[in-house]
Short mmCIF file of C-alpha atoms and ligand atoms in Angstrom, two decimals:
data_model
loop_
_atom_site.label_atom_id
_atom_site.label_comp_id
_atom_site.label_asym_id
_atom_site.label_seq_id
_atom_site.Cartn_x
_atom_site.Cartn_y
_atom_site.Cartn_z
CA MET V 1 0.07 -0.04 -0.43
CA ARG V 2 1.26 3.51 -1.04
CA VAL V 3 0.04 6.26 1.80
CA LEU V 4 0.47 9.50 0.74
CA VAL V 5 -0.89 12.08 3.81
CA VAL V 6 -1.84 15.77 2.26
CA GLU V 7 -2.10 18.59 3.22
CA ASN V 8 -5.65 19.38 2.41
CA TYR V 9 -8.69 17.95 0.71
CA ASP V 10 -7.52 20.27 -2.31
CA GLU V 11 -4.59 18.31 -2.95
CA MET V 12 -6.27 14.86 -1.94
CA SER V 13 -7.91 15.95 -5.18
CA LYS V 14 -5.33 17.13 -7.11
CA LYS V 15 -3.40 14.21 -7.29
CA ALA V 16 -6.12 11.18 -7.69
CA ALA V 17 -6.40 14.00 -10.59
CA SER V 18 -2.91 13.47 -12.01
CA MET V 19 -3.22 9.45 -11.46
CA VAL V 20 -6.43 9.38 -13.14
CA ALA V 21 -5.55 11.40 -16.19
CA SER V 22 -1.72 10.25 -16.35
CA GLN V 23 -3.53 6.43 -16.49
CA VAL V 24 -5.80 7.59 -19.17
CA ILE V 25 -3.39 9.51 -21.15
CA LEU V 26 -0.96 6.39 -20.99
CA LYS V 27 -3.71 4.15 -22.22
CA PRO V 28 -7.12 6.71 -23.84
CA ASP V 29 -9.61 3.04 -23.40
CA SER V 30 -8.70 2.54 -19.32
CA ILE V 31 -12.01 1.09 -17.81
CA LEU V 32 -12.34 3.32 -15.11
CA GLY V 33 -14.23 2.78 -11.98
CA LEU V 34 -15.41 5.14 -10.47
CA ALA V 35 -17.12 6.07 -6.92
CA THR V 36 -19.94 8.82 -6.23
CA GLY V 37 -20.33 10.97 -2.24
CA ASP V 38 -18.10 14.33 -1.20
CA THR V 39 -14.85 13.04 -1.29
CA PRO V 40 -14.07 12.29 -4.77
CA LEU V 41 -15.85 15.30 -6.33
CA GLY V 42 -13.07 17.66 -6.27
CA LEU V 43 -11.28 15.05 -8.38
CA TYR V 44 -13.73 15.13 -10.98
CA LYS V 45 -14.00 19.45 -10.37
CA GLU V 46 -9.34 18.79 -11.52
CA LEU V 47 -10.53 15.98 -13.98
CA ILE V 48 -13.67 19.05 -15.73
CA ARG V 49 -10.60 21.66 -15.70
CA LEU V 50 -7.97 19.14 -17.31
CA TYR V 51 -10.47 18.11 -20.20
CA ARG V 52 -11.44 22.07 -20.74
CA GLU V 53 -7.61 22.74 -20.86
CA GLN V 54 -6.88 19.06 -23.55
CA LEU V 55 -4.52 17.75 -21.58
CA VAL V 56 -6.88 14.88 -21.65
CA SER V 57 -9.69 12.83 -23.42
CA PHE V 58 -12.57 11.03 -22.26
CA LYS V 59 -13.54 9.68 -25.73
CA GLU V 60 -13.49 6.03 -25.71
CA VAL V 61 -12.87 5.51 -21.09
CA LYS V 62 -15.46 3.59 -20.33
CA SER V 63 -16.24 3.63 -16.97
CA PHE V 64 -17.63 1.23 -13.85
CA ASN V 65 -19.40 2.77 -11.01
CA LEU V 66 -19.47 0.78 -7.62
CA ASP V 67 -22.71 1.25 -6.84
CA GLU V 68 -27.06 2.63 -7.11
CA TYR V 69 -29.11 3.00 -4.80
CA LEU V 70 -32.13 0.15 -4.86
CA GLY V 71 -35.55 2.26 -7.03
CA LEU V 72 -33.70 5.91 -7.47
CA SER V 73 -34.65 6.17 -11.39
CA LYS V 74 -32.15 8.01 -13.10
CA ASP V 75 -33.48 11.35 -13.06
CA ASN V 76 -33.83 11.56 -9.80
CA GLU V 77 -31.54 14.19 -7.62
CA GLN V 78 -30.09 11.98 -5.32
CA SER V 79 -29.44 8.88 -7.50
CA TYR V 80 -25.77 8.66 -8.04
CA HIS V 81 -26.71 8.91 -12.11
CA TYR V 82 -27.98 11.88 -11.36
CA TYR V 83 -25.02 12.48 -9.28
CA MET V 84 -22.15 11.37 -12.39
CA MET V 85 -24.02 12.92 -15.14
CA GLU V 86 -23.96 16.51 -12.43
CA ASN V 87 -20.61 16.03 -11.30
CA LEU V 88 -18.97 14.77 -14.57
CA PHE V 89 -19.88 13.41 -17.85
CA LYS V 90 -21.89 15.79 -18.81
CA HIS V 91 -18.54 18.31 -19.00
CA ILE V 92 -16.64 15.48 -20.43
CA ASP V 93 -16.05 13.99 -23.55
CA MET V 94 -17.14 10.34 -22.49
CA ASN V 95 -19.50 9.04 -24.95
CA LEU V 96 -22.53 7.50 -23.07
CA GLU V 97 -22.61 4.22 -24.32
CA ASN V 98 -19.66 3.43 -21.89
CA ILE V 99 -21.43 4.89 -18.90
CA ASN V 100 -21.62 1.94 -16.58
CA ILE V 101 -23.69 2.68 -13.36
CA PRO V 102 -26.35 -0.67 -11.86
CA ASP V 103 -29.63 0.08 -12.38
CA GLY V 104 -31.26 0.78 -9.53
CA MET V 105 -35.21 0.27 -10.79
CA ALA V 106 -34.12 -3.13 -12.81
CA GLU V 107 -37.50 -5.31 -12.83
CA ASN V 108 -35.24 -8.62 -11.62
CA ILE V 109 -32.29 -7.46 -9.44
CA GLU V 110 -30.48 -10.45 -9.62
CA GLU V 111 -29.76 -11.10 -12.80
CA GLU V 112 -29.18 -7.47 -13.49
CA CYS V 113 -26.79 -7.95 -10.63
CA ILE V 114 -25.35 -10.54 -12.62
CA ARG V 115 -25.12 -8.72 -16.31
CA TYR V 116 -23.82 -5.69 -14.53
CA GLU V 117 -20.62 -8.07 -13.73
CA LYS V 118 -19.82 -9.62 -16.93
CA LYS V 119 -19.94 -6.34 -18.69
CA ILE V 120 -17.27 -5.58 -16.09
CA ALA V 121 -15.93 -9.31 -17.20
CA GLU V 122 -16.19 -8.39 -21.00
CA ALA V 123 -14.06 -5.53 -20.67
CA CYS V 124 -11.82 -7.46 -19.35
CA GLY V 125 -11.49 -5.53 -15.59
CA ILE V 126 -11.08 -2.27 -13.93
CA ASP V 127 -7.30 -0.72 -14.97
CA MET V 128 -8.02 2.12 -12.21
CA GLN V 129 -10.74 2.06 -9.31
CA VAL V 130 -11.40 5.24 -7.80
CA LEU V 131 -13.14 4.13 -3.72
CA GLY V 132 -14.23 6.29 -1.00
CA ILE V 133 -14.44 5.25 2.22
CA GLY V 134 -17.25 4.63 5.12
CA THR V 135 -16.95 5.85 8.36
CA ASN V 136 -17.71 2.26 8.88
CA GLY V 137 -15.09 1.12 6.71
CA HIS V 138 -17.03 0.54 4.38
CA ILE V 139 -15.75 0.61 -0.02
CA GLY V 140 -18.51 0.76 -1.83
CA PHE V 141 -22.24 -0.20 -0.19
CA ASN V 142 -20.32 -3.33 1.15
CA GLU V 143 -21.19 -2.57 4.45
CA PRO V 144 -19.50 -4.62 7.89
CA ASP V 145 -20.02 -8.78 7.97
CA ILE V 146 -19.74 -8.86 4.20
CA LYS V 147 -18.38 -11.80 2.37
CA PHE V 148 -15.39 -11.33 1.21
CA GLU V 149 -16.04 -13.29 -2.07
CA ALA V 150 -19.19 -10.86 -3.05
CA GLU V 151 -19.84 -10.32 -6.46
CA THR V 152 -21.95 -7.43 -7.63
CA HIS V 153 -24.78 -7.63 -5.47
CA LEU V 154 -28.25 -6.22 -4.00
CA VAL V 155 -26.93 -5.15 -0.50
CA ASN V 156 -28.79 -3.99 3.35
CA LEU V 157 -27.21 -0.47 4.47
CA ASP V 158 -26.16 -0.68 7.76
CA GLU V 159 -27.92 2.15 10.17
CA GLU V 160 -25.11 4.53 10.15
CA THR V 161 -24.50 4.58 6.70
CA ILE V 162 -28.71 5.35 6.07
CA GLU V 163 -27.79 8.68 8.81
CA VAL V 164 -24.53 9.39 7.61
CA ASN V 165 -26.22 9.65 4.23
CA SER V 166 -29.49 11.59 5.35
CA ARG V 167 -27.53 14.44 4.48
CA PHE V 168 -28.88 14.48 1.16
CA PHE V 169 -32.11 13.93 1.76
CA GLN V 170 -35.45 15.71 2.85
CA SER V 171 -35.46 13.15 5.93
CA ILE V 172 -33.85 10.14 6.89
CA GLY V 173 -37.01 7.77 5.94
CA GLU V 174 -36.35 9.02 2.53
CA VAL V 175 -32.78 7.88 1.95
CA PRO V 176 -33.06 3.89 0.48
CA THR V 177 -31.90 0.97 2.87
CA GLN V 178 -30.43 -1.14 -0.19
CA ALA V 179 -28.73 -0.58 -2.77
CA LEU V 180 -26.42 -2.79 -5.65
CA SER V 181 -22.75 -2.54 -4.97
CA MET V 182 -19.64 -3.90 -6.22
CA GLY V 183 -19.04 -6.97 -4.71
CA ILE V 184 -15.09 -7.03 -2.71
CA LYS V 185 -14.39 -9.39 -4.78
CA THR V 186 -15.28 -6.81 -7.93
CA ILE V 187 -13.23 -4.25 -6.41
CA MET V 188 -10.10 -6.83 -5.57
CA HIS V 189 -10.21 -7.53 -9.18
CA SER V 190 -9.13 -4.18 -10.39
CA LYS V 191 -5.81 -3.99 -11.54
CA LYS V 192 -5.31 0.01 -9.87
CA VAL V 193 -7.15 0.91 -6.54
CA ILE V 194 -6.96 4.68 -5.51
CA LEU V 195 -8.67 5.37 -2.27
CA LEU V 196 -9.39 8.98 -1.17
CA ALA V 197 -10.20 10.53 2.39
CA TYR V 198 -10.01 13.89 3.74
CA GLY V 199 -11.40 14.73 7.65
CA ILE V 200 -11.33 13.25 11.13
CA GLY V 201 -14.38 11.77 10.20
CA LYS V 202 -12.92 9.02 8.49
CA ALA V 203 -9.43 9.01 10.82
CA ASP V 204 -10.77 5.99 12.90
CA ALA V 205 -11.55 3.90 9.23
CA ILE V 206 -8.80 4.32 7.75
CA ALA V 207 -6.38 4.03 10.83
CA LYS V 208 -7.96 0.40 10.66
CA THR V 209 -7.58 0.11 6.33
CA ILE V 210 -4.11 0.82 6.89
CA ARG V 211 -2.60 -1.08 10.76
CA GLY V 212 -6.18 -3.15 11.72
CA LYS V 213 -6.34 -6.64 11.08
CA ILE V 214 -8.15 -7.46 7.84
CA THR V 215 -11.51 -8.47 8.47
CA PRO V 216 -15.14 -8.25 7.06
CA ASP V 217 -15.70 -6.07 10.24
CA LEU V 218 -13.91 -3.00 8.35
CA PRO V 219 -14.35 -3.62 4.53
CA ALA V 220 -11.96 -1.78 3.65
CA SER V 221 -8.80 -3.59 5.87
CA ILE V 222 -9.07 -6.27 2.55
CA LEU V 223 -7.09 -3.30 0.35
CA GLN V 224 -3.72 -4.71 2.43
CA LEU V 225 -3.94 -8.07 0.39
CA HIS V 226 -4.44 -5.43 -3.18
CA ARG V 227 -0.98 -5.25 -5.12
CA ASP V 228 -1.50 -1.75 -6.29
CA VAL V 229 -3.47 0.64 -3.41
CA THR V 230 -2.65 4.03 -3.32
CA ILE V 231 -3.95 6.11 -0.70
CA ILE V 232 -4.43 9.89 -0.91
CA MET V 233 -6.28 11.84 3.10
CA ASP V 234 -5.76 14.62 4.69
CA LYS V 235 -3.57 15.39 7.93
CA ALA V 236 -7.33 15.06 9.37
CA ALA V 237 -7.95 11.47 8.26
CA ALA V 238 -3.89 10.51 8.71
CA SER V 239 -4.25 12.28 12.48
CA LYS V 240 -5.19 8.34 14.06
CA LEU V 241 -2.16 6.64 12.43
C1 GLP O 1 -21.56 6.66 0.76
C2 GLP O 1 -20.72 5.56 -1.36
C3 GLP O 1 -19.48 5.44 -1.20
C4 GLP O 1 -18.47 6.28 -0.43
C5 GLP O 1 -19.26 6.85 1.04
C6 GLP O 1 -17.99 8.11 1.21
O1 GLP O 1 -21.90 5.58 0.52
N1 GLP O 1 -21.57 4.32 -1.39
O2 GLP O 1 -18.74 4.68 -2.11
O3 GLP O 1 -17.30 6.21 -0.60
O4 GLP O 1 -20.59 6.22 0.61
O5 GLP O 1 -18.81 9.09 1.31
P1 GLP O 1 -18.54 10.21 1.24
O6 GLP O 1 -17.72 10.30 0.62
O7 GLP O 1 -19.23 11.97 1.14
O8 GLP O 1 -18.16 10.39 2.84
#
């Protein structure tokens, strides 16, 4: 694991953007794994800037997002589809056909998970996966007690996750209780992983991810076994290392 501790959110975002942009410059048809949440917003802003300055093009890139809430349609403002369009895709030259996000409205969820996993395999796997981390150590929506061998699947969200994510909704009752998420196995098959964390709220989870036991109770701890992980965090997130 490479651990980079930087001064602040801005520096974290810029470092991550240089890594993603380098990946795409070196391999224009890269397969990117993308995350949502507050953490990667600065990274996406920076990628948009690099695109506008014509330093990188996403024309041939394919992307697979980590997760989506069950029951939210693509045009629902809380859906991860909406988030990705607003915060990245509509500002760069991604081909819309190359964008993949699990369908939270699929009629048959089990089939949707199999379809998603198959599509990742057909693309020959993810070259670079961007991750955030939950306060409980989740990655994607792989909550504590996850089975490490899981592929894309339907998950029940932890109470802690529902509470933390309720900040994006009008009330806690509106937060979906289930989601479709890539599994740990899917994430571990990515060739490279970049995990981003900022703020004191992530300090515990980060310390356990890097120094703790590898355990399904702290899903991100499995990353200790990945061959190419870079963790970029600000000083607050690193404060318990
Ligand atoms: C969400 C997402 C994760 C994300 C995490 C942290 O629930 N499913 O992919 O990394 O929580 O979110 P944030 O970056 O807003 O702290």
